Amino acid sequence: MSERPRAMETSPSGSFEDMLGIVEGLDTPAGYKAELIRGKIVVSPWSKLRYKRVMKALRLQLEPHAPEGHDVDVAPFLFTFAGSERGYGPYLHVADETAFEAEGRHADGAALSLAAELTSDSTKDVDWLDKMATYGQIVPVYLLLDMRVGEINVMWDPSPKGYRSRTNVPFGRPVRIPAPFDFELDTSGFGVPEEQNAEDEQR
Protein backbone atom coordinates (compact mmCIF):
# COMPACT_ATOMS: atom_id res chain seq x y z
CA MET A 1 0.00 0.00 0.00
CA SER A 2 1.25 3.48 -0.89
CA GLU A 3 2.06 5.95 1.87
CA ARG A 4 -0.36 8.44 0.34
CA PRO A 5 -3.77 8.37 2.06
CA ARG A 6 -6.35 6.35 0.15
CA ALA A 7 -10.05 7.19 0.26
CA MET A 8 -12.74 4.56 0.18
CA GLU A 9 -16.06 5.92 -1.13
CA THR A 10 -19.06 5.13 1.06
CA SER A 11 -22.75 5.24 0.28
CA PRO A 12 -23.97 8.86 0.17
CA SER A 13 -27.09 7.74 2.05
CA GLY A 14 -25.10 6.17 4.90
CA SER A 15 -25.49 7.80 8.31
CA PHE A 16 -22.53 8.90 10.40
CA GLU A 17 -23.04 5.92 12.73
CA ASP A 18 -23.20 3.55 9.75
CA MET A 19 -19.90 4.89 8.45
CA LEU A 20 -18.32 4.61 11.89
CA GLY A 21 -19.38 0.97 11.91
CA ILE A 22 -17.60 0.44 8.60
CA VAL A 23 -14.45 2.13 9.90
CA GLU A 24 -14.44 0.01 13.04
CA GLY A 25 -14.99 -3.17 11.05
CA LEU A 26 -12.12 -2.60 8.64
CA ASP A 27 -9.21 -5.00 8.85
CA THR A 28 -6.50 -2.43 8.21
CA PRO A 29 -2.92 -3.65 7.71
CA ALA A 30 -0.51 -3.32 10.61
CA GLY A 31 0.81 0.24 10.80
CA TYR A 32 -2.23 1.78 9.10
CA LYS A 33 -5.26 3.61 10.46
CA ALA A 34 -8.71 4.38 9.11
CA GLU A 35 -10.30 7.78 9.63
CA LEU A 36 -13.59 9.37 8.63
CA ILE A 37 -12.88 12.59 6.74
CA ARG A 38 -15.31 14.67 4.65
CA GLY A 39 -17.73 11.79 4.20
CA LYS A 40 -15.03 9.35 3.13
CA ILE A 41 -13.18 6.58 4.89
CA VAL A 42 -9.47 7.31 4.50
CA VAL A 43 -6.80 4.68 5.17
CA SER A 44 -3.30 6.01 5.71
CA PRO A 45 -0.01 4.99 7.36
CA TRP A 46 0.01 5.34 11.13
CA SER A 47 3.60 6.56 11.34
CA LYS A 48 7.04 6.57 9.77
CA LEU A 49 9.58 4.78 11.93
CA ARG A 50 11.70 7.89 12.35
CA TYR A 51 8.75 9.75 13.85
CA LYS A 52 8.80 7.49 16.92
CA ARG A 53 11.59 9.49 18.57
CA VAL A 54 9.66 12.73 18.13
CA MET A 55 6.39 11.27 19.43
CA LYS A 56 8.17 9.78 22.44
CA ALA A 57 9.86 13.09 23.29
CA LEU A 58 6.55 14.90 22.96
CA ARG A 59 4.73 12.36 25.12
CA LEU A 60 7.35 12.42 27.88
CA GLN A 61 7.24 16.22 28.09
CA LEU A 62 3.44 16.45 28.07
CA GLU A 63 2.81 13.78 30.71
CA PRO A 64 3.91 15.80 33.80
CA HIS A 65 1.71 18.73 32.71
CA ALA A 66 -1.44 16.92 31.57
CA PRO A 67 -4.70 17.82 33.34
CA GLU A 68 -5.57 15.58 36.27
CA GLY A 69 -7.21 12.37 35.10
CA HIS A 70 -5.99 12.78 31.51
CA ASP A 71 -3.84 10.20 29.74
CA VAL A 72 -1.09 10.91 27.17
CA ASP A 73 -0.70 8.22 24.52
CA VAL A 74 0.28 7.55 20.92
CA ALA A 75 -2.03 4.55 20.44
CA PRO A 76 -4.21 4.90 17.32
CA PHE A 77 -7.59 5.35 18.96
CA LEU A 78 -10.41 6.88 16.94
CA PHE A 79 -11.98 10.06 18.35
CA THR A 80 -15.32 11.08 16.91
CA PHE A 81 -16.87 14.51 16.35
CA ALA A 82 -20.54 13.86 15.68
CA GLY A 83 -21.37 17.51 15.03
CA SER A 84 -19.06 17.61 12.02
CA GLU A 85 -19.34 13.88 11.23
CA ARG A 86 -15.62 13.25 11.54
CA GLY A 87 -13.54 10.52 13.14
CA TYR A 88 -9.78 11.06 13.62
CA GLY A 89 -6.90 9.00 14.99
CA PRO A 90 -4.35 11.66 16.01
CA TYR A 91 -0.66 10.75 16.19
CA LEU A 92 -0.70 11.68 19.87
CA HIS A 93 -3.61 12.47 22.15
CA VAL A 94 -4.21 13.72 25.66
CA ALA A 95 -7.69 12.72 26.79
CA ASP A 96 -9.84 12.15 29.85
CA GLU A 97 -9.29 8.56 30.98
CA THR A 98 -13.01 8.08 31.59
CA ALA A 99 -13.56 8.25 27.81
CA PHE A 100 -11.95 4.82 27.53
CA GLU A 101 -14.33 3.19 29.97
CA ALA A 102 -17.18 3.19 27.45
CA GLU A 103 -18.14 0.27 25.24
CA GLY A 104 -17.21 0.33 21.57
CA ARG A 105 -14.10 1.22 19.63
CA HIS A 106 -14.22 5.00 19.41
CA ALA A 107 -14.02 7.78 21.99
CA ASP A 108 -15.83 11.11 22.14
CA GLY A 109 -13.67 13.92 20.75
CA ALA A 110 -14.89 16.13 23.60
CA ALA A 111 -12.63 14.13 25.93
CA LEU A 112 -9.51 15.51 24.24
CA SER A 113 -7.50 18.23 25.94
CA LEU A 114 -4.81 18.07 23.22
CA ALA A 115 -4.33 16.47 19.81
CA ALA A 116 -1.03 16.36 17.92
CA GLU A 117 -0.43 15.53 14.27
CA LEU A 118 2.91 15.02 12.51
CA THR A 119 2.24 16.18 8.99
CA SER A 120 3.99 15.40 5.71
CA ASP A 121 3.27 16.26 2.07
CA SER A 122 0.69 13.46 1.80
CA THR A 123 -1.36 14.53 4.85
CA LYS A 124 -0.82 18.28 5.16
CA ASP A 125 -4.09 19.34 3.50
CA VAL A 126 -6.18 17.25 5.89
CA ASP A 127 -4.12 18.28 8.93
CA TRP A 128 -4.12 21.99 8.09
CA LEU A 129 -7.69 22.31 6.85
CA ASP A 130 -10.11 19.59 7.88
CA LYS A 131 -8.58 18.60 11.20
CA MET A 132 -7.71 22.14 12.27
CA ALA A 133 -11.29 23.27 11.59
CA THR A 134 -12.77 20.35 13.53
CA TYR A 135 -10.33 20.34 16.45
CA GLY A 136 -10.60 24.13 16.54
CA GLN A 137 -14.22 24.00 17.69
CA ILE A 138 -13.68 21.80 20.75
CA VAL A 139 -10.09 20.66 21.49
CA PRO A 140 -8.26 23.10 23.84
CA VAL A 141 -4.82 22.66 22.20
CA TYR A 142 -3.78 21.39 18.75
CA LEU A 143 -0.11 20.78 17.92
CA LEU A 144 0.79 20.47 14.27
CA LEU A 145 4.38 19.38 13.67
CA ASP A 146 5.39 20.03 10.08
CA MET A 147 8.08 17.42 9.58
CA ARG A 148 9.13 18.65 6.15
CA VAL A 149 9.45 22.33 7.03
CA GLY A 150 10.77 21.59 10.52
CA GLU A 151 8.46 23.66 12.68
CA ILE A 152 5.78 23.24 15.32
CA ASN A 153 2.49 25.11 15.17
CA VAL A 154 0.52 25.58 18.38
CA MET A 155 -3.19 26.42 18.16
CA TRP A 156 -5.43 27.09 21.16
CA ASP A 157 -8.56 28.87 22.39
CA PRO A 158 -11.21 26.95 20.38
CA SER A 159 -14.44 28.60 19.25
CA PRO A 160 -17.36 27.78 16.91
CA LYS A 161 -15.31 29.44 14.14
CA GLY A 162 -12.04 27.69 14.99
CA TYR A 163 -8.93 28.50 16.97
CA ARG A 164 -8.53 32.11 18.00
CA SER A 165 -4.81 31.93 18.84
CA ARG A 166 -1.80 30.45 17.09
CA THR A 167 1.99 30.56 17.19
CA ASN A 168 4.77 28.65 15.52
CA VAL A 169 8.51 28.18 15.96
CA PRO A 170 11.17 26.21 14.08
CA PHE A 171 12.36 22.98 15.63
CA GLY A 172 15.15 23.70 18.08
CA ARG A 173 13.44 26.60 19.84
CA PRO A 174 11.23 26.29 22.93
CA VAL A 175 7.52 27.01 22.55
CA ARG A 176 4.87 27.70 25.17
CA ILE A 177 2.10 25.12 25.41
CA PRO A 178 -0.90 27.02 26.80
CA ALA A 179 -3.44 26.02 29.46
CA PRO A 180 -4.42 23.51 30.58
CA PHE A 181 -0.74 22.46 30.19
CA ASP A 182 1.11 25.74 30.67
CA PHE A 183 4.78 24.86 30.16
CA GLU A 184 7.71 25.41 27.79
CA LEU A 185 8.11 22.57 25.30
CA ASP A 186 11.69 21.72 24.26
CA THR A 187 11.74 21.00 20.51
CA SER A 188 15.49 20.54 20.17
CA GLY A 189 15.13 16.83 19.44
CA PHE A 190 12.35 17.14 16.86
CA GLY A 191 14.47 17.82 13.78
CA VAL A 192 14.82 15.41 10.88
CA PRO A 193 18.22 15.01 9.17
CA GLU A 194 18.46 16.97 5.91
CA GLU A 195 19.18 13.86 3.85
CA GLN A 196 15.92 12.28 5.02
CA ASN A 197 13.96 15.37 4.05
CA ALA A 198 15.60 15.22 0.62
CA GLU A 199 14.48 11.61 0.23
CA ASP A 200 10.90 12.58 1.07
CA GLU A 201 10.92 15.32 -1.59
CA GLN A 202 11.96 12.80 -4.25
CA ARG A 203 9.06 10.43 -3.48
XYZ file of N, CA and C in Angstrom:
609
model
N 0.833 -1.190 0.000
C 0.000 0.000 0.000
C 0.870 1.243 0.000
N 0.491 2.238 -0.814
C 1.252 3.480 -0.891
C 1.133 4.259 0.410
N 2.117 5.127 0.669
C 2.059 5.954 1.868
C 1.043 7.072 1.726
N 0.622 7.376 0.513
C -0.357 8.438 0.340
C -1.715 7.952 0.819
N -2.473 8.787 1.564
C -3.768 8.370 2.058
C -4.666 7.912 0.917
N -5.464 6.892 1.174
C -6.346 6.352 0.153
C -7.784 6.416 0.648
N -8.654 7.047 -0.141
C -10.046 7.193 0.258
C -10.866 6.034 -0.267
N -11.810 5.601 0.563
C -12.744 4.564 0.180
C -14.125 5.209 0.139
N -14.757 5.276 -1.026
C -16.059 5.916 -1.130
C -17.103 5.103 -0.372
N -17.966 5.788 0.350
C -19.056 5.130 1.057
C -20.376 5.592 0.469
N -21.429 4.898 0.800
C -22.750 5.237 0.276
C -23.140 6.638 0.723
N -23.592 7.504 -0.224
C -23.974 8.858 0.169
C -25.168 8.878 1.110
N -25.933 7.778 1.172
C -27.092 7.741 2.054
C -26.749 7.178 3.432
N -25.499 6.748 3.627
C -25.099 6.167 4.897
C -25.039 7.214 5.996
N -25.535 6.870 7.191
C -25.485 7.795 8.311
C -24.078 7.813 8.900
N -23.828 8.796 9.746
C -22.527 8.896 10.400
C -22.237 7.632 11.205
N -23.228 7.132 11.933
C -23.043 5.922 12.730
C -22.771 4.717 11.840
N -23.449 4.649 10.682
C -23.201 3.546 9.748
C -21.755 3.567 9.262
N -21.265 4.758 8.945
C -19.905 4.889 8.449
C -18.889 4.565 9.540
N -19.206 4.966 10.776
C -18.325 4.608 11.891
C -18.242 3.098 12.034
N -19.370 2.422 11.839
C -19.385 0.967 11.911
C -18.487 0.343 10.864
N -18.467 0.942 9.675
C -17.602 0.442 8.599
C -16.135 0.638 8.980
N -15.825 1.834 9.489
C -14.447 2.130 9.904
C -13.982 1.127 10.951
N -14.823 0.892 11.942
C -14.445 0.009 13.040
C -14.320 -1.438 12.595
N -15.033 -1.802 11.527
C -14.989 -3.173 11.048
C -13.882 -3.460 10.052
N -13.176 -2.406 9.635
C -12.121 -2.601 8.644
C -10.944 -3.372 9.229
N -10.412 -4.268 8.457
C -9.213 -5.002 8.849
C -8.018 -4.311 8.199
N -7.594 -3.194 8.794
C -6.497 -2.427 8.206
C -5.165 -3.125 8.453
N -4.234 -3.029 7.519
C -2.916 -3.650 7.705
C -2.203 -3.062 8.920
N -1.295 -3.811 9.479
C -0.506 -3.320 10.610
C 0.214 -2.034 10.205
N 0.146 -1.033 11.077
C 0.813 0.239 10.797
C -0.053 1.234 10.060
N -1.329 0.880 9.804
C -2.234 1.782 9.099
C -3.437 2.089 9.981
N -4.071 3.218 9.708
C -5.262 3.613 10.456
C -6.339 4.037 9.474
N -7.569 3.938 9.917
C -8.709 4.377 9.111
C -9.377 5.542 9.821
N -9.650 6.604 9.076
C -10.299 7.784 9.634
C -11.501 8.150 8.764
N -12.402 8.908 9.336
C -13.593 9.369 8.627
C -13.440 10.856 8.372
N -13.207 11.213 7.098
C -12.879 12.592 6.736
C -13.731 13.031 5.545
N -14.479 14.108 5.723
C -15.307 14.674 4.653
C -16.188 13.621 3.978
N -16.814 12.773 4.755
C -17.728 11.789 4.198
C -17.063 10.597 3.547
N -15.759 10.473 3.713
C -15.027 9.346 3.129
C -14.225 8.635 4.203
N -14.056 7.348 4.020
C -13.176 6.583 4.894
C -11.796 6.611 4.272
N -10.829 7.129 5.018
C -9.475 7.312 4.504
C -8.516 6.413 5.283
N -7.795 5.563 4.560
C -6.804 4.676 5.170
C -5.426 5.230 4.857
N -4.623 5.433 5.896
C -3.298 6.015 5.705
C -2.318 5.406 6.694
N -1.006 5.543 6.433
C -0.009 4.986 7.359
C -0.114 5.624 8.725
N 0.054 4.830 9.772
C 0.011 5.345 11.126
C 1.224 6.216 11.405
N 2.423 5.760 11.029
C 3.602 6.558 11.337
C 4.821 6.045 10.584
N 5.726 6.966 10.251
C 7.042 6.567 9.773
C 7.888 6.201 10.985
N 8.768 5.239 10.810
C 9.582 4.776 11.932
C 10.360 5.908 12.584
N 10.864 6.831 11.786
C 11.704 7.888 12.345
C 10.902 8.938 13.109
N 9.558 8.830 13.068
C 8.746 9.745 13.851
C 8.611 9.288 15.301
N 8.970 8.031 15.567
C 8.802 7.492 16.920
C 9.560 8.317 17.954
N 10.784 8.716 17.620
C 11.594 9.489 18.566
C 10.919 10.811 18.913
N 10.328 11.454 17.903
C 9.659 12.730 18.132
C 8.405 12.536 18.983
N 7.613 11.521 18.671
C 6.392 11.273 19.430
C 6.706 10.913 20.878
N 7.788 10.147 21.080
C 8.167 9.783 22.440
C 8.592 11.011 23.228
N 9.401 11.872 22.613
C 9.860 13.088 23.289
C 8.682 13.993 23.629
N 7.731 14.080 22.718
C 6.549 14.902 22.957
C 5.715 14.321 24.094
N 5.524 13.009 24.077
C 4.726 12.362 25.124
C 5.361 12.541 26.505
N 6.667 12.327 26.590
C 7.348 12.421 27.884
C 7.296 13.833 28.462
N 7.311 14.845 27.599
C 7.243 16.222 28.090
C 5.824 16.626 28.483
N 4.824 16.086 27.774
C 3.443 16.445 28.068
C 2.922 15.777 29.341
N 3.383 14.559 29.611
C 2.814 13.776 30.714
C 2.817 14.500 32.061
N 3.924 15.149 32.470
C 3.908 15.801 33.800
C 2.966 17.000 33.875
N 2.521 17.513 32.730
C 1.713 18.730 32.707
C 0.272 18.485 32.264
N -0.087 17.234 32.020
C -1.437 16.922 31.569
C -2.449 17.209 32.672
N -3.670 17.593 32.310
C -4.699 17.816 33.336
C -4.926 16.547 34.157
N -5.327 16.724 35.399
C -5.566 15.575 36.270
C -6.609 14.642 35.646
N -6.291 13.343 35.647
C -7.212 12.365 35.098
C -7.123 12.203 33.589
N -6.159 12.886 32.960
C -5.994 12.779 31.513
C -4.765 11.933 31.187
N -4.880 11.119 30.143
C -3.840 10.196 29.736
C -3.172 10.684 28.453
N -1.852 10.540 28.367
C -1.089 10.909 27.169
C -0.654 9.627 26.478
N -1.022 9.474 25.209
C -0.698 8.221 24.523
C -0.545 8.453 23.029
N 0.121 7.506 22.370
C 0.282 7.548 20.919
C -0.461 6.390 20.254
N -1.266 5.655 21.015
C -2.026 4.546 20.437
C -3.061 5.093 19.458
N -3.302 4.389 18.366
C -4.207 4.898 17.317
C -5.685 4.706 17.628
N -6.167 5.383 18.662
C -7.594 5.347 18.958
C -8.337 6.344 18.079
N -9.585 6.006 17.752
C -10.414 6.879 16.940
C -11.242 7.777 17.855
N -11.173 9.093 17.630
C -11.977 10.057 18.352
C -13.008 10.637 17.389
N -14.261 10.658 17.818
C -15.318 11.083 16.915
C -15.850 12.458 17.271
N -16.299 13.173 16.235
C -16.867 14.509 16.355
C -18.192 14.481 15.603
N -19.240 14.095 16.323
C -20.536 13.858 15.683
C -21.081 15.104 15.005
N -20.839 16.279 15.597
C -21.372 17.506 15.029
C -20.872 17.794 13.629
N -19.640 17.401 13.351
C -19.059 17.611 12.019
C -18.909 16.290 11.254
N -19.387 15.208 11.852
C -19.342 13.875 11.232
C -17.924 13.503 10.802
N -17.016 13.600 11.770
C -15.617 13.254 11.540
C -15.175 12.225 12.569
N -14.157 11.458 12.222
C -13.542 10.516 13.143
C -12.047 10.476 12.872
N -11.223 10.937 13.823
C -9.780 11.056 13.621
C -9.000 10.174 14.595
N -7.851 9.715 14.136
C -6.904 9.003 14.987
C -5.624 9.797 15.065
N -5.537 10.798 15.952
C -4.348 11.658 16.007
C -3.082 10.869 16.343
N -1.946 11.383 15.883
C -0.663 10.752 16.186
C -0.462 10.626 17.685
N -0.806 11.679 18.410
C -0.699 11.675 19.871
C -1.938 12.363 20.418
N -2.437 11.851 21.540
C -3.608 12.474 22.148
C -3.421 12.588 23.654
N -4.062 13.593 24.219
C -4.208 13.718 25.662
C -5.709 13.777 25.897
N -6.237 12.813 26.648
C -7.690 12.717 26.794
C -8.071 12.227 28.181
N -9.285 12.580 28.573
C -9.838 12.150 29.852
C -9.917 10.622 29.873
N -9.334 10.018 30.909
C -9.288 8.558 30.984
C -10.674 7.929 31.027
N -11.667 8.651 31.511
C -13.012 8.078 31.588
C -13.594 7.810 30.203
N -13.057 8.476 29.176
C -13.565 8.253 27.809
C -13.297 6.837 27.336
N -12.321 6.165 27.960
C -11.948 4.820 27.525
C -12.633 3.734 28.357
N -13.570 4.155 29.196
C -14.326 3.186 29.971
C -15.617 2.779 29.268
N -15.947 3.476 28.189
C -17.179 3.191 27.452
C -17.020 1.947 26.582
N -18.158 1.390 26.180
C -18.141 0.271 25.241
C -17.837 0.808 23.846
N -17.446 -0.084 22.953
C -17.206 0.329 21.575
C -15.736 0.534 21.272
N -15.472 1.091 20.090
C -14.095 1.218 19.632
C -13.725 2.650 19.274
N -14.585 3.597 19.642
C -14.223 4.997 19.411
C -14.587 5.822 20.633
N -13.833 6.905 20.840
C -14.024 7.781 21.991
C -14.584 9.116 21.527
N -15.254 9.802 22.430
C -15.828 11.108 22.138
C -14.711 12.150 22.042
N -14.685 12.901 20.946
C -13.666 13.922 20.755
C -13.673 14.989 21.836
N -14.804 15.143 22.534
C -14.892 16.134 23.602
C -13.983 15.783 24.775
N -13.525 14.547 24.842
C -12.631 14.125 25.928
C -11.206 14.626 25.730
N -10.870 15.081 24.541
C -9.507 15.514 24.241
C -9.178 16.860 24.876
N -8.014 16.933 25.502
C -7.495 18.229 25.938
C -6.386 18.689 24.988
N -5.846 17.747 24.215
C -4.808 18.071 23.218
C -4.769 16.985 22.160
N -4.573 17.398 20.916
C -4.334 16.474 19.811
C -3.084 16.947 19.087
N -2.247 16.010 18.660
C -1.029 16.358 17.921
C -0.955 15.536 16.649
N -0.617 16.194 15.560
C -0.434 15.529 14.273
C 0.961 15.847 13.755
N 1.624 14.839 13.175
C 2.913 15.024 12.515
C 2.627 14.962 11.030
N 2.690 16.111 10.374
C 2.238 16.179 8.993
C 3.389 16.060 8.000
N 3.044 15.512 6.835
C 3.992 15.402 5.712
C 3.253 15.859 4.463
N 3.906 15.792 3.305
C 3.272 16.256 2.071
C 1.961 15.539 1.792
N 1.874 14.250 2.139
C 0.692 13.464 1.797
C -0.493 13.739 2.714
N -0.259 14.323 3.898
C -1.356 14.532 4.854
C -1.589 15.991 5.210
N -0.773 16.895 4.680
C -0.822 18.280 5.161
C -2.164 18.965 4.914
N -2.821 18.683 3.775
C -4.093 19.343 3.498
C -5.141 18.975 4.538
N -5.219 17.695 4.875
C -6.181 17.246 5.888
C -5.824 17.824 7.251
N -4.543 17.789 7.623
C -4.115 18.279 8.934
C -4.334 19.784 9.079
N -4.029 20.530 8.011
C -4.124 21.990 8.087
C -5.547 22.496 7.924
N -6.353 21.810 7.150
C -7.688 22.310 6.848
C -8.770 21.570 7.629
N -8.998 20.327 7.286
C -10.107 19.587 7.880
C -9.930 19.383 9.382
N -8.783 18.885 9.782
C -8.580 18.603 11.203
C -8.489 19.883 12.029
N -7.823 20.904 11.506
C -7.713 22.142 12.268
C -9.088 22.767 12.475
N -9.953 22.701 11.464
C -11.289 23.265 11.591
C -12.118 22.495 12.615
N -11.990 21.172 12.614
C -12.773 20.346 13.533
C -12.234 20.429 14.952
N -10.929 20.213 15.119
C -10.326 20.337 16.447
C -10.570 21.737 17.005
N -10.521 22.733 16.126
C -10.600 24.133 16.544
C -11.914 24.547 17.163
N -12.928 23.689 17.079
C -14.215 23.997 17.690
C -14.344 23.456 19.109
N -13.458 22.490 19.480
C -13.681 21.803 20.748
C -12.421 21.413 21.515
N -11.307 21.152 20.825
C -10.093 20.655 21.493
C -9.261 21.849 21.987
N -8.957 21.923 23.287
C -8.255 23.099 23.835
C -6.928 23.431 23.160
N -6.125 22.408 22.812
C -4.816 22.656 22.205
C -4.595 21.688 21.045
N -4.116 22.212 19.926
C -3.780 21.393 18.754
C -2.333 21.690 18.389
N -1.508 20.650 18.351
C -0.111 20.778 17.925
C 0.037 20.168 16.549
N 0.555 20.942 15.620
C 0.790 20.466 14.270
C 2.282 20.568 13.984
N 2.945 19.423 13.925
C 4.381 19.383 13.670
C 4.600 19.151 12.186
N 5.111 20.141 11.507
C 5.394 20.032 10.078
C 6.780 19.424 9.918
N 6.821 18.138 9.607
C 8.082 17.417 9.576
C 8.942 17.773 8.374
N 8.342 18.274 7.331
C 9.125 18.650 6.151
C 9.747 20.038 6.322
N 8.954 20.969 6.824
C 9.447 22.333 7.028
C 10.329 22.408 8.268
N 10.011 21.573 9.277
C 10.772 21.590 10.521
C 10.308 22.659 11.483
N 8.989 22.685 11.736
C 8.463 23.657 12.675
C 7.249 23.081 13.391
N 6.954 23.637 14.560
C 5.784 23.237 15.324
C 4.818 24.408 15.400
N 3.556 24.127 15.107
C 2.487 25.114 15.168
C 1.601 24.782 16.362
N 1.349 25.760 17.193
C 0.521 25.579 18.381
C -0.745 26.408 18.213
N -1.902 25.749 18.256
C -3.193 26.417 18.163
C -3.961 26.209 19.465
N -4.654 27.230 19.931
C -5.433 27.095 21.161
C -6.576 28.103 21.171
N -7.381 28.032 22.227
C -8.562 28.868 22.391
C -9.604 28.554 21.310
N -10.216 27.357 21.388
C -11.211 26.952 20.383
C -12.483 27.788 20.451
N -13.185 27.860 19.331
C -14.443 28.597 19.246
C -15.271 27.974 18.126
N -16.543 28.323 18.007
C -17.356 27.778 16.907
C -16.777 28.064 15.527
N -15.927 29.098 15.425
C -15.313 29.440 14.140
C -13.863 28.965 14.034
N -13.394 28.208 15.028
C -12.036 27.689 14.986
C -11.138 28.343 16.023
N -9.868 27.969 15.982
C -8.926 28.495 16.972
C -8.740 30.001 16.831
N -8.699 30.663 17.999
C -8.529 32.111 17.997
C -7.091 32.541 18.208
N -6.215 31.588 18.595
C -4.805 31.932 18.843
C -3.892 30.895 18.216
N -2.741 31.364 17.754
C -1.797 30.455 17.091
C -0.394 31.042 17.134
N 0.584 30.157 17.304
C 1.986 30.560 17.195
C 2.763 29.413 16.578
N 3.934 29.710 16.067
C 4.775 28.647 15.515
C 6.248 29.020 15.674
N 7.066 27.982 15.854
C 8.512 28.182 15.957
C 9.204 27.054 15.206
N 10.411 27.299 14.704
C 11.167 26.214 14.079
C 11.644 25.228 15.129
N 11.814 23.971 14.718
C 12.360 22.976 15.630
C 13.703 23.475 16.162
N 13.916 23.257 17.446
C 15.148 23.698 18.077
C 14.910 24.819 19.067
N 13.773 25.522 18.915
C 13.445 26.603 19.839
C 12.328 26.143 20.784
N 12.320 26.645 22.011
C 11.229 26.293 22.928
C 9.944 26.995 22.502
N 8.810 26.397 22.856
C 7.518 27.014 22.552
C 6.590 26.789 23.739
N 5.795 27.793 24.038
C 4.873 27.698 25.168
C 3.641 26.888 24.779
N 3.338 25.871 25.576
C 2.103 25.122 25.409
C 1.111 25.713 26.405
N 0.016 26.280 25.919
C -0.897 27.015 26.800
C -1.731 26.116 27.716
N -2.533 26.739 28.564
C -3.438 26.023 29.459
C -4.335 25.084 28.645
N -4.629 23.927 29.190
C -4.424 23.511 30.578
C -3.065 22.870 30.870
N -2.066 23.056 29.990
C -0.738 22.459 30.187
C 0.237 23.466 30.787
N 0.369 24.606 30.128
C 1.112 25.741 30.670
C 2.569 25.405 30.995
N 3.356 25.106 29.959
C 4.785 24.857 30.156
C 5.530 25.132 28.859
N 6.860 25.193 28.959
C 7.710 25.405 27.794
C 8.118 24.049 27.215
N 7.769 23.818 25.978
C 8.113 22.567 25.301
C 9.470 22.700 24.621
N 10.372 21.753 24.887
C 11.692 21.720 24.259
C 11.584 20.966 22.937
N 11.845 21.633 21.830
C 11.741 21.000 20.508
C 13.109 20.668 19.902
N 14.138 20.726 20.711
C 15.494 20.544 20.171
C 15.719 19.160 19.570
N 14.939 18.168 19.987
C 15.127 16.825 19.444
C 14.143 16.440 18.359
N 13.398 17.442 17.836
C 12.352 17.138 16.863
C 12.832 17.149 15.419
N 14.009 17.669 15.150
C 14.472 17.821 13.777
C 14.698 16.508 13.060
N 14.562 16.560 11.738
C 14.817 15.409 10.877
C 16.055 15.713 10.049
N 17.021 14.772 9.965
C 18.220 15.013 9.167
C 17.900 15.469 7.749
N 18.721 16.392 7.222
C 18.462 16.965 5.910
C 18.379 15.908 4.817
N 19.213 14.864 4.908
C 19.185 13.859 3.853
C 17.871 13.102 3.828
N 17.212 12.960 4.993
C 15.923 12.277 5.019
C 14.846 13.160 4.429
N 14.895 14.457 4.689
C 13.962 15.371 4.053
C 14.107 15.342 2.541
N 15.348 15.267 2.061
C 15.601 15.217 0.623
C 14.996 13.957 0.008
N 15.085 12.844 0.719
C 14.482 11.614 0.231
C 12.979 11.743 0.124
N 12.362 12.394 1.099
C 10.904 12.581 1.065
C 10.489 13.413 -0.142
N 11.267 14.447 -0.475
C 10.921 15.317 -1.590
C 10.981 14.571 -2.915
N 11.814 13.531 -3.009
C 11.955 12.796 -4.254
C 10.865 11.744 -4.444
N 10.095 11.456 -3.383
C 9.058 10.427 -3.475
C 7.795 10.967 -4.124
